[in-house]
Amino acid sequence: MSEIEALLETGQVQDGAPPVLELDRVTRSFPTSPPVVALNEVSLRAEQGDYVAIVGPSGSGKSTLMNVLGLLDRPTSGEYRLMGRQTTTMRERERTRLRGSAIGFVFQSFHLLPHRSVLDNVMLGETYARTGDRKGRRVRALAALERVSLGHRVEFAPPQLSGGERQRVAIARALMGSPGLLLCDEPTGNLDSRNTEAVLDLLDDLRATQGLTIVVITHEHEVSERAARRVRIADGTLTESA
Ligand code: ADP
Ligand code: MG
C-alpha cells in the first residue's frame, strides 16, 4: 500500500479547497412593520466550477440573496463563508477587500459608461475591485477583452455595440479582479435570443476553462436550463431541483 493509499484509508487526506460559498441557515429580515423575512434560514453551498441558477417570482428574495452573497448586505442571523472565510463577523473594510478580490458582478443593464471606450470601461473593473494593482492594467484589460472575443472593439464606445457585446464588455470588466465567483443578476434580461446564446456560451466557457463558480439569477428558462444546478426561491426559502 502506498503512502497516499494509507492516508486515504485513515481518512487523513482532505480535499484542500473549501467550498467557494457556504450559507448556513442565513436569515435576513427587515424591521419594517410588519417585519419582512426576505431570507428564511437559507443554506446553500457551491464548489469551485459550480454553475447555479436561482429562479423565483418577484419578491421572493432573489435580490436579497444576491446582496448577501455579494457581501453588499449582512444576514440578520446565520453564517456565510466565502472562500472558506467567515464573513458574517468581518469588519466592513475587510468585507470590501474580500468582495473586490473574490467576486465579479454582472447586471442586467450592463452599467457601462457610455462616453468612455470599451477599454476604459474594462480597466475601471480594477478600480471597482480595489485591488490597488494598477500596473499592467491596460494589458490585463486587453487580455480580458480577448477572453470575451472583443479584441477588435477596444476603441468603440458602448452605444456602438450590440446588447450582447455590451454584456460581454461588462463580463470582461468583472474578470479584472480575477474573481473566483461570478454573480449575475438577470444577465440576459435585456438581450434577444441570439445575444443570450452568445453570453451563455461565454459563461459556460469561463466556467470550464477558468474554474469560475457562477451564480445566476434568472426568470428565463433558456438560462436556467444551461446551469448545472437549479435552485428555486419562494418566500425566502430555497429548494434545489434535480
Ligand atoms: P426579488 O429580488 O426576488 O424580487 P427581494 O429580495 O428584492 O425580492 O425582496 C424580498 C422581500 O423583501 C420583498 O417582500 C421585499 O419587499 C422585501 N425587502 C427587500 N428589501 C427590503 C428593504 N430594504 N426593506 C424592507 N423590505 C425589503
Ligand atoms: Mg430583485
Coordinates of C-alpha atoms and ligand atoms in Angstrom, one line a residue:
M1 CA 0.0 0.0 0.0
S2 CA 1.4 3.3 -1.0
E3 CA 1.7 6.2 1.4
I4 CA -1.2 8.0 -0.2
E5 CA -3.4 4.9 -0.1
A6 CA -2.6 4.6 3.6
L7 CA -3.6 8.1 4.2
L8 CA -6.8 7.6 2.3
E9 CA -7.5 4.5 4.4
T10 CA -7.2 6.5 7.6
G11 CA -9.2 9.4 6.1
Q12 CA -6.5 11.9 6.7
V13 CA -6.3 13.2 3.2
Q14 CA -8.7 16.0 3.0
D15 CA -9.7 17.8 -0.1
G16 CA -7.8 21.1 0.4
A17 CA -10.1 23.6 -1.1
P18 CA -13.1 24.8 1.0
P19 CA -16.4 25.4 -0.8
V20 CA -16.4 28.7 -2.7
L21 CA -19.5 29.8 -0.9
E22 CA -21.4 28.3 2.0
L23 CA -24.6 29.8 3.5
D24 CA -25.6 28.2 6.7
R25 CA -29.1 28.9 7.9
V26 CA -29.0 32.5 6.8
T27 CA -31.9 34.7 7.7
R28 CA -32.3 38.3 6.5
S29 CA -35.3 40.2 7.9
F30 CA -36.2 43.8 7.6
P31 CA -37.5 45.6 10.6
T32 CA -40.5 47.1 8.8
S33 CA -43.9 46.9 10.2
P34 CA -44.9 44.2 9.9
P35 CA -41.3 42.8 9.5
V36 CA -40.4 41.1 6.3
V37 CA -38.4 37.9 6.3
A38 CA -36.7 38.1 2.9
L39 CA -34.5 35.1 3.5
N40 CA -35.6 32.4 5.9
E41 CA -32.9 30.0 7.2
V42 CA -31.3 29.6 3.8
S43 CA -28.5 27.1 3.3
L44 CA -26.6 26.8 0.1
R45 CA -23.2 25.5 -0.9
A46 CA -21.2 25.9 -4.1
E47 CA -17.9 24.4 -5.0
Q48 CA -15.3 25.7 -7.5
G49 CA -16.7 25.3 -11.0
D50 CA -20.3 25.0 -9.9
Y51 CA -22.9 26.7 -12.0
V52 CA -26.1 27.5 -10.1
A53 CA -29.3 29.2 -11.4
I54 CA -31.6 30.8 -8.9
V55 CA -35.2 31.1 -10.1
G56 CA -38.2 32.6 -8.3
P57 CA -41.0 35.1 -8.7
S58 CA -40.8 38.8 -8.0
G59 CA -40.5 39.5 -4.3
S60 CA -39.2 36.0 -3.4
G61 CA -35.9 37.2 -2.1
K62 CA -33.6 36.9 -5.1
S63 CA -32.0 40.4 -4.8
T64 CA -31.6 40.0 -1.1
L65 CA -29.8 36.7 -1.6
M66 CA -27.6 38.3 -4.3
N67 CA -26.7 41.1 -1.9
V68 CA -25.8 38.8 0.9
L69 CA -23.7 36.6 -1.5
G70 CA -22.0 39.7 -2.9
L71 CA -21.2 41.0 0.6
L72 CA -23.3 44.0 0.0
D73 CA -25.6 43.1 2.8
R74 CA -25.3 41.1 6.0
P75 CA -27.5 38.4 7.3
T76 CA -29.6 39.0 10.4
S77 CA -28.6 35.6 11.6
G78 CA -26.8 32.6 10.3
E79 CA -23.3 32.3 8.7
Y80 CA -21.8 33.0 5.4
R81 CA -18.4 31.6 4.5
L82 CA -16.8 32.8 1.2
M83 CA -13.7 31.0 0.0
G84 CA -13.6 29.4 3.5
R85 CA -13.6 32.7 5.3
Q86 CA -16.3 33.6 7.8
T87 CA -17.7 36.9 6.5
T88 CA -20.5 37.5 9.0
T89 CA -18.3 38.9 11.7
M90 CA -15.8 40.7 9.4
R91 CA -15.3 44.4 9.6
E92 CA -16.7 46.4 6.6
R93 CA -13.2 47.2 5.3
E94 CA -12.2 43.6 5.2
R95 CA -15.5 42.6 3.5
T96 CA -14.9 45.3 0.9
R97 CA -11.4 43.9 0.2
L98 CA -12.7 40.3 0.0
R99 CA -15.5 41.4 -2.3
G100 CA -13.0 43.0 -4.6
S101 CA -10.7 40.0 -4.8
A102 CA -13.3 37.2 -4.8
I103 CA -16.4 38.4 -6.6
G104 CA -17.3 39.7 -10.1
F105 CA -20.7 41.2 -10.7
V106 CA -22.7 41.2 -13.9
F107 CA -26.0 43.1 -14.0
Q108 CA -29.0 43.1 -16.4
S109 CA -28.3 46.7 -17.5
F110 CA -24.5 46.4 -18.0
H111 CA -23.7 49.7 -16.2
L112 CA -21.1 50.8 -18.8
L113 CA -20.0 54.4 -19.1
P114 CA -21.3 55.5 -22.5
H115 CA -18.7 58.2 -23.2
R116 CA -15.7 56.0 -22.4
S117 CA -14.1 53.5 -24.6
V118 CA -14.7 49.8 -24.2
L119 CA -11.1 49.5 -23.0
D120 CA -11.5 52.3 -20.4
N121 CA -14.7 50.6 -19.1
V122 CA -12.9 47.3 -18.6
M123 CA -9.9 49.0 -17.0
L124 CA -12.3 50.5 -14.5
G125 CA -13.0 47.0 -13.3
E126 CA -9.8 47.0 -11.4
T127 CA -10.7 50.2 -9.7
Y128 CA -14.0 48.7 -8.6
A129 CA -12.3 45.6 -7.5
R130 CA -10.0 47.8 -5.4
T131 CA -7.0 45.5 -5.9
G132 CA -4.8 48.6 -6.0
D133 CA -2.9 46.9 -8.7
R134 CA -2.7 49.5 -11.4
K135 CA 0.5 48.3 -13.1
G136 CA -0.2 46.5 -16.3
R137 CA -3.9 47.3 -16.0
R138 CA -4.2 48.1 -19.7
V139 CA -2.5 44.8 -20.7
R140 CA -4.9 42.8 -18.4
A141 CA -7.9 44.7 -19.8
L142 CA -6.9 43.9 -23.3
A143 CA -6.4 40.2 -22.3
A144 CA -9.9 40.2 -20.7
L145 CA -11.4 41.7 -23.9
E146 CA -9.7 39.0 -25.9
R147 CA -11.1 36.5 -23.5
V148 CA -14.7 37.6 -24.3
S149 CA -13.8 37.8 -28.1
L150 CA -14.0 41.6 -28.3
G151 CA -10.3 42.4 -29.0
H152 CA -11.5 44.1 -32.2
R153 CA -13.8 46.5 -30.3
V154 CA -11.5 48.1 -27.8
E155 CA -11.8 51.7 -29.1
F156 CA -15.5 51.5 -29.6
A157 CA -17.9 53.3 -27.2
P158 CA -20.7 51.2 -25.6
P159 CA -23.5 52.8 -27.7
Q160 CA -21.8 51.5 -30.8
L161 CA -22.1 47.9 -29.7
S162 CA -24.9 45.3 -29.7
G163 CA -26.5 44.4 -26.4
G164 CA -24.7 41.1 -26.3
E165 CA -21.4 42.8 -27.0
R166 CA -22.1 45.3 -24.2
Q167 CA -22.8 42.4 -21.8
R168 CA -19.5 40.8 -22.8
V169 CA -17.7 44.0 -22.1
A170 CA -19.3 44.0 -18.6
I171 CA -18.2 40.4 -18.1
A172 CA -14.6 41.4 -19.1
R173 CA -14.8 44.2 -16.6
A174 CA -16.0 41.7 -13.9
L175 CA -13.0 39.5 -14.7
M176 CA -10.5 42.2 -14.0
G177 CA -10.2 41.4 -10.2
S178 CA -9.6 37.7 -11.1
P179 CA -12.7 36.6 -9.1
G180 CA -13.4 33.0 -8.2
L181 CA -17.2 33.8 -8.1
L182 CA -19.3 35.5 -10.7
L183 CA -22.7 36.8 -9.5
C184 CA -25.0 37.5 -12.4
D185 CA -28.4 39.2 -11.9
E186 CA -30.6 38.7 -14.9
P187 CA -27.6 38.9 -17.2
T188 CA -29.6 38.2 -20.4
G189 CA -32.7 40.2 -19.3
N190 CA -32.1 42.8 -22.0
L191 CA -30.9 40.6 -24.8
D192 CA -32.5 38.9 -27.7
S193 CA -32.2 35.2 -28.1
R194 CA -29.1 35.2 -30.3
N195 CA -27.2 37.5 -27.9
T196 CA -28.5 35.5 -25.0
E197 CA -26.9 32.4 -26.5
A198 CA -23.6 34.2 -27.0
V199 CA -23.5 35.4 -23.4
L200 CA -24.5 31.9 -22.1
D201 CA -21.8 30.3 -24.3
L202 CA -19.2 32.7 -22.8
L203 CA -20.3 31.8 -19.2
D204 CA -20.0 28.1 -20.0
D205 CA -16.6 28.7 -21.4
L206 CA -15.4 30.7 -18.4
R207 CA -16.6 28.0 -16.0
A208 CA -14.9 25.3 -18.0
T209 CA -11.6 27.0 -18.7
Q210 CA -11.1 29.1 -15.5
G211 CA -13.0 27.1 -13.0
L212 CA -15.2 30.1 -12.2
T213 CA -18.1 29.5 -9.9
I214 CA -21.2 31.1 -11.4
V215 CA -24.4 32.0 -9.7
V216 CA -27.1 33.4 -12.0
I217 CA -30.4 34.9 -11.1
T218 CA -32.9 34.5 -13.9
H219 CA -36.5 34.3 -15.0
E220 CA -35.6 32.7 -18.3
H221 CA -36.0 29.0 -18.8
E222 CA -33.3 29.2 -21.5
V223 CA -30.8 30.5 -19.0
S224 CA -31.6 28.2 -16.1
E225 CA -31.5 25.2 -18.4
R226 CA -27.8 25.9 -19.1
A227 CA -26.9 25.8 -15.4
A228 CA -25.7 22.6 -13.8
R229 CA -27.9 23.2 -10.8
R230 CA -31.3 24.9 -10.4
V231 CA -32.5 26.4 -7.1
R232 CA -36.0 27.7 -6.6
I233 CA -36.6 30.5 -4.2
A234 CA -40.1 31.2 -2.9
D235 CA -40.9 33.4 0.2
G236 CA -37.3 33.4 1.2
T237 CA -36.9 29.6 1.2
L238 CA -34.7 27.6 -1.2
T239 CA -35.4 24.3 -2.8
E240 CA -33.0 22.6 -5.1
S241 CA -34.5 20.7 -8.0
A242 CA -32.8 17.9 -10.0
Ligands
ADP1 P1 -36.8 39.7 -5.6 O1 -35.5 40.2 -5.9 O2 -37.0 38.2 -5.7 O3 -37.9 40.4 -6.3 P2 -36.2 41.0 -3.0 O4 -35.1 40.2 -2.4 O5 -36.0 42.3 -3.6 O6 -37.0 40.1 -4.0 O7 -37.3 41.2 -1.8 C1 -37.8 40.1 -1.0 C2 -38.8 40.7 0.1 O8 -38.1 41.5 1.0 C3 -39.9 41.5 -0.6 O9 -41.0 41.3 0.2 C4 -39.4 42.9 -0.4 O10 -40.4 43.9 -0.3 C5 -38.6 42.9 0.9 N1 -37.5 43.8 1.0 C6 -36.4 43.8 0.2 N2 -35.5 44.8 0.6 C7 -36.1 45.5 1.6 C8 -35.8 46.6 2.5 N3 -34.6 47.3 2.3 N4 -36.7 47.0 3.4 C9 -37.8 46.3 3.6 N5 -38.2 45.2 2.9 C10 -37.4 44.8 1.9
MG2 MG -34.9 41.6 -7.4

